[in-house]
mmCIF file of C-alpha atoms in Angstrom:
data_model
loop_
_atom_site.group_PDB
_atom_site.id
_atom_site.type_symbol
_atom_site.label_atom_id
_atom_site.label_comp_id
_atom_site.label_asym_id
_atom_site.label_seq_id
_atom_site.Cartn_x
_atom_site.Cartn_y
_atom_site.Cartn_z
ATOM 1 C CA MET A 601 26.040 -5.184 -14.108
ATOM 2 C CA ILE A 602 24.630 -3.345 -17.091
ATOM 3 C CA ARG A 603 20.993 -3.791 -17.968
ATOM 4 C CA SER A 604 19.550 -2.391 -21.123
ATOM 5 C CA ARG A 605 15.996 -1.445 -21.866
ATOM 6 C CA SER A 606 15.734 -4.548 -24.048
ATOM 7 C CA THR A 607 16.748 -6.750 -21.095
ATOM 8 C CA SER A 608 14.073 -5.168 -18.930
ATOM 9 C CA SER A 609 11.530 -5.439 -21.761
ATOM 10 C CA ARG A 610 12.368 -9.117 -22.291
ATOM 11 C CA ALA A 611 11.851 -9.844 -18.596
ATOM 12 C CA HIS A 612 8.458 -8.122 -18.664
ATOM 13 C CA ALA A 613 7.513 -9.904 -21.902
ATOM 14 C CA VAL A 614 8.340 -13.284 -20.364
ATOM 15 C CA ARG A 615 6.192 -12.504 -17.323
ATOM 16 C CA ARG A 616 3.324 -11.236 -19.484
ATOM 17 C CA GLY A 617 3.651 -14.317 -21.706
ATOM 18 C CA GLY A 618 3.179 -16.611 -18.706
ATOM 19 C CA VAL A 619 0.056 -14.737 -17.638
ATOM 20 C CA LEU A 620 -1.353 -14.843 -21.170
ATOM 21 C CA ALA A 621 -0.664 -18.575 -21.435
ATOM 22 C CA LEU A 622 -2.544 -19.214 -18.170
ATOM 23 C CA ALA A 623 -5.452 -17.068 -19.362
ATOM 24 C CA ALA A 624 -5.614 -18.948 -22.680
ATOM 25 C CA LEU A 625 -5.549 -22.291 -20.859
ATOM 26 C CA ALA A 626 -8.461 -21.203 -18.672
ATOM 27 C CA LEU A 627 -10.496 -20.385 -21.793
ATOM 28 C CA LEU A 628 -9.849 -23.855 -23.264
ATOM 29 C CA ALA A 629 -10.827 -25.781 -20.113
ATOM 30 C CA PRO A 630 -14.465 -26.684 -19.550
ATOM 31 C CA ALA A 631 -16.157 -24.230 -17.209
ATOM 32 C CA SER A 632 -16.494 -26.833 -14.460
ATOM 33 C CA TYR A 633 -12.721 -27.377 -14.448
ATOM 34 C CA ALA A 634 -11.519 -23.850 -15.156
ATOM 35 C CA GLN A 635 -9.922 -22.188 -12.172
ATOM 36 C CA THR A 636 -7.723 -19.163 -12.023
ATOM 37 C CA PRO A 637 -4.540 -20.249 -10.252
ATOM 38 C CA GLU A 638 -3.542 -17.956 -7.427
ATOM 39 C CA SER A 639 0.035 -16.907 -7.851
ATOM 40 C CA GLU A 640 1.942 -17.219 -4.605
ATOM 41 C CA ALA A 641 4.382 -14.650 -5.970
ATOM 42 C CA HIS A 642 1.535 -12.186 -6.576
ATOM 43 C CA MET A 643 0.030 -12.799 -3.146
ATOM 44 C CA ASN A 644 3.395 -12.050 -1.536
ATOM 45 C CA ALA A 645 4.271 -9.089 -3.757
ATOM 46 C CA HIS A 646 5.848 -6.062 -2.126
ATOM 47 C CA PRO A 647 4.850 -2.652 -3.528
ATOM 48 C CA ALA A 648 7.893 -0.490 -4.285
ATOM 49 C CA HIS A 649 8.264 3.236 -4.883
ATOM 50 C CA ILE A 650 10.782 5.987 -5.253
ATOM 51 C CA HIS A 651 9.904 8.501 -2.556
ATOM 52 C CA ALA A 652 10.988 12.088 -2.078
ATOM 53 C CA GLY A 653 13.302 12.449 0.903
ATOM 54 C CA THR A 654 15.472 9.842 2.565
ATOM 55 C CA CYS A 655 14.821 6.597 4.415
ATOM 56 C CA ASP A 656 14.972 8.569 7.670
ATOM 57 C CA GLU A 657 12.258 10.963 6.451
ATOM 58 C CA LEU A 658 10.281 9.500 3.553
ATOM 59 C CA GLY A 659 8.164 11.999 1.666
ATOM 60 C CA GLU A 660 5.514 11.459 -0.970
ATOM 61 C CA VAL A 661 5.707 8.781 -3.652
ATOM 62 C CA VAL A 662 7.356 10.339 -6.689
ATOM 63 C CA PHE A 663 7.618 7.283 -8.968
ATOM 64 C CA PRO A 664 5.714 4.009 -8.465
ATOM 65 C CA LEU A 665 7.721 0.912 -9.354
ATOM 66 C CA THR A 666 6.721 -2.625 -10.301
ATOM 67 C CA ASP A 667 5.971 -4.784 -7.256
ATOM 68 C CA VAL A 668 8.881 -6.833 -5.933
ATOM 69 C CA ALA A 669 7.982 -10.535 -6.127
ATOM 70 C CA LEU A 670 9.334 -13.981 -6.821
ATOM 71 C CA PRO A 671 9.671 -14.675 -10.535
ATOM 72 C CA VAL A 672 7.268 -17.168 -12.087
ATOM 73 C CA GLY A 673 8.972 -20.466 -12.845
ATOM 74 C CA GLU A 674 10.139 -23.738 -11.413
ATOM 75 C CA MET A 675 12.861 -24.317 -8.846
ATOM 76 C CA MET A 676 15.943 -25.870 -10.435
ATOM 77 C CA GLY A 677 19.592 -26.335 -9.584
ATOM 78 C CA ALA A 678 21.338 -27.031 -6.295
ATOM 79 C CA GLU A 679 19.349 -27.854 -3.193
ATOM 80 C CA GLY A 680 19.206 -25.051 -0.685
ATOM 81 C CA GLY A 681 19.152 -22.337 -3.343
ATOM 82 C CA HIS A 682 17.024 -19.417 -2.279
ATOM 83 C CA PRO A 683 14.981 -17.498 -4.840
ATOM 84 C CA VAL A 684 15.492 -13.756 -5.096
ATOM 85 C CA GLU A 685 12.488 -11.449 -5.337
ATOM 86 C CA ILE A 686 12.789 -8.997 -8.227
ATOM 87 C CA SER A 687 11.277 -5.927 -9.806
ATOM 88 C CA ASP A 688 12.096 -4.324 -13.169
ATOM 89 C CA THR A 689 10.624 -0.949 -14.087
ATOM 90 C CA ASN A 690 11.246 1.530 -16.886
ATOM 91 C CA LEU A 691 10.541 5.196 -16.135
ATOM 92 C CA PRO A 692 10.424 6.390 -19.756
ATOM 93 C CA ASP A 693 10.371 10.161 -19.255
ATOM 94 C CA VAL A 694 12.526 10.403 -16.150
ATOM 95 C CA PRO A 695 16.267 10.929 -16.726
ATOM 96 C CA LEU A 696 18.524 9.328 -14.129
ATOM 97 C CA GLN A 697 20.093 12.730 -13.472
ATOM 98 C CA THR A 698 16.694 14.052 -12.359
ATOM 99 C CA ILE A 699 16.496 11.339 -9.708
ATOM 100 C CA LEU A 700 20.097 11.929 -8.637
ATOM 101 C CA ASP A 701 19.662 15.725 -8.420
ATOM 102 C CA GLY A 702 16.980 15.430 -5.738
ATOM 103 C CA GLN A 703 16.760 13.690 -2.407
ATOM 104 C CA HIS A 704 15.132 10.331 -3.191
ATOM 105 C CA ALA A 705 14.894 6.861 -1.676
ATOM 106 C CA VAL A 706 13.727 3.450 -2.883
ATOM 107 C CA ASN A 707 11.223 2.065 -0.377
ATOM 108 C CA ILE A 708 9.709 -1.424 -0.275
ATOM 109 C CA HIS A 709 6.387 -2.081 1.507
ATOM 110 C CA LEU A 710 5.233 -5.326 3.119
ATOM 111 C CA SER A 711 2.118 -5.697 0.944
ATOM 112 C CA ALA A 712 -0.674 -3.732 -0.701
ATOM 113 C CA ASP A 713 -2.855 -4.483 2.343
ATOM 114 C CA GLU A 714 -0.108 -3.348 4.735
ATOM 115 C CA ILE A 715 1.265 -0.446 2.691
ATOM 116 C CA GLY A 716 2.217 1.461 5.849
ATOM 117 C CA THR A 717 4.664 -1.268 6.910
ATOM 118 C CA TYR A 718 8.076 -0.686 5.356
ATOM 119 C CA ILE A 719 10.439 -3.650 4.998
ATOM 120 C CA ALA A 720 13.486 -2.265 3.135
ATOM 121 C CA CYS A 721 14.801 1.109 2.045
ATOM 122 C CA GLY A 722 17.826 2.702 0.417
ATOM 123 C CA ASN A 723 18.781 6.316 -0.212
ATOM 124 C CA ILE A 724 19.554 6.949 -3.879
ATOM 125 C CA GLY A 725 23.084 8.228 -3.613
ATOM 126 C CA GLY A 726 26.618 6.978 -3.911
ATOM 127 C CA ILE A 727 29.079 6.275 -6.679
ATOM 128 C CA VAL A 728 27.687 6.916 -10.148
ATOM 129 C CA ASP A 729 29.402 4.779 -12.753
ATOM 130 C CA SER A 730 29.803 5.905 -16.360
ATOM 131 C CA ARG A 731 29.258 2.971 -18.686
ATOM 132 C CA GLU A 732 32.161 1.700 -20.752
ATOM 133 C CA ASN A 733 30.313 2.351 -24.013
ATOM 134 C CA GLY A 734 29.686 5.965 -22.993
ATOM 135 C CA GLU A 735 25.915 5.533 -23.146
ATOM 136 C CA GLY A 736 24.850 6.995 -19.837
ATOM 137 C CA GLN A 737 25.352 6.316 -16.197
ATOM 138 C CA GLU A 738 24.222 3.864 -13.547
ATOM 139 C CA ILE A 739 24.177 3.561 -9.779
ATOM 140 C CA SER A 740 23.632 0.682 -7.368
ATOM 141 C CA VAL A 741 22.060 1.391 -3.997
ATOM 142 C CA GLY A 742 22.021 -0.918 -0.981
ATOM 143 C CA LEU A 743 18.622 -1.645 0.581
ATOM 144 C CA THR A 744 18.662 -2.237 4.322
ATOM 145 C CA ASP A 745 15.947 -3.889 6.355
ATOM 146 C CA LEU A 746 13.360 -1.862 8.222
ATOM 147 C CA ASN A 747 11.208 -2.919 11.164
ATOM 148 C CA GLU A 748 13.372 -6.032 11.690
ATOM 149 C CA SER A 749 11.940 -7.519 8.477
ATOM 150 C CA GLY A 750 15.127 -9.357 7.518
ATOM 151 C CA TYR A 751 14.792 -8.072 3.920
ATOM 152 C CA VAL A 752 17.911 -6.646 2.282
ATOM 153 C CA GLY A 753 18.838 -6.076 -1.325
ATOM 154 C CA VAL A 754 20.066 -3.814 -4.068
ATOM 155 C CA ALA A 755 18.349 -1.252 -6.271
ATOM 156 C CA TRP A 756 20.070 -0.588 -9.595
ATOM 157 C CA LEU A 757 19.220 2.545 -11.596
ATOM 158 C CA GLY A 758 20.589 3.219 -15.059
ATOM 159 C CA ASP A 759 19.989 5.353 -18.140
ATOM 160 C CA ASP A 760 17.793 3.468 -20.606
ATOM 161 C CA GLY A 761 19.368 5.067 -23.683
ATOM 162 C CA ASN A 762 16.171 6.932 -24.571
ATOM 163 C CA GLY A 763 16.065 9.653 -21.926
ATOM 164 C CA GLY A 764 14.494 7.499 -19.225
ATOM 165 C CA THR A 765 15.672 5.323 -16.353
ATOM 166 C CA ASN A 766 15.558 1.571 -15.780
ATOM 167 C CA VAL A 767 15.157 0.505 -12.160
ATOM 168 C CA GLY A 768 15.918 -3.054 -11.074
ATOM 169 C CA ILE A 769 15.432 -4.312 -7.534
ATOM 170 C CA THR A 770 16.632 -7.568 -5.999
ATOM 171 C CA LEU A 771 15.461 -8.487 -2.519
ATOM 172 C CA VAL A 772 16.183 -11.417 -0.201
ATOM 173 C CA ASN A 773 14.995 -12.264 3.287
ATOM 174 C CA LEU A 774 18.063 -13.269 5.291
ATOM 175 C CA ASP A 775 15.947 -14.775 8.073
ATOM 176 C CA GLU A 776 14.199 -17.092 5.582
ATOM 177 C CA MET A 777 17.504 -18.012 3.946
ATOM 178 C CA ARG A 778 18.988 -19.049 7.278
ATOM 179 C CA GLY A 779 15.860 -20.945 8.305
ATOM 180 C CA HIS A 780 15.094 -22.795 5.049
ATOM 181 C CA SER A 781 18.525 -23.699 3.757
ATOM 182 C CA GLY A 782 20.248 -24.493 7.018
ATOM 183 C CA MET A 783 22.598 -21.559 6.555
ATOM 184 C CA ALA A 784 24.379 -20.518 9.680
ATOM 185 C CA ALA A 785 25.783 -17.109 10.396
ATOM 186 C CA ALA A 786 29.180 -16.760 8.771
ATOM 187 C CA THR A 787 32.041 -17.737 11.049
ATOM 188 C CA PRO A 788 35.487 -16.339 10.305
ATOM 189 C CA VAL A 789 38.089 -18.948 9.415
ATOM 190 C CA SER A 790 41.311 -18.594 11.373
#
């Protein structure tokens, strides 16, 4: 999957637009009725970072990333669908090759309050794909669960076309998916 900087920017603009709309609504409501809605997605956000080192030996935070959280919106579509938590970040002055040349890992934390509890991690390494249009490279990295969290996902890193790197993260909790949608463990068909 190829993501461009404009795709990442649009996603951030949509999220910012929702926040601005809620803020404007609060200003229009009488003071006795105005309340700031607590976003469940924000309350359950998972801080994410690119660390020096590997998942086995995480070093210092090198690049902070946007928190991983559920997108703002309404559930639609088939029953039993499970939302995916996401994060989109642009690192404007960090070429992808710089990240690839060092030992780095994407690490996801349980919450800002429990920053020392890691729930998913992936070493940034693997097959680097050159884009068909010749405009840079990209890599997808698997994120495995830590501390029996049940969270797994994918981190995608790609050149943004302007000397920086876009980082997209998708995260799901397999335990929640099995519990909420009635999914059973896959059974091979013979």
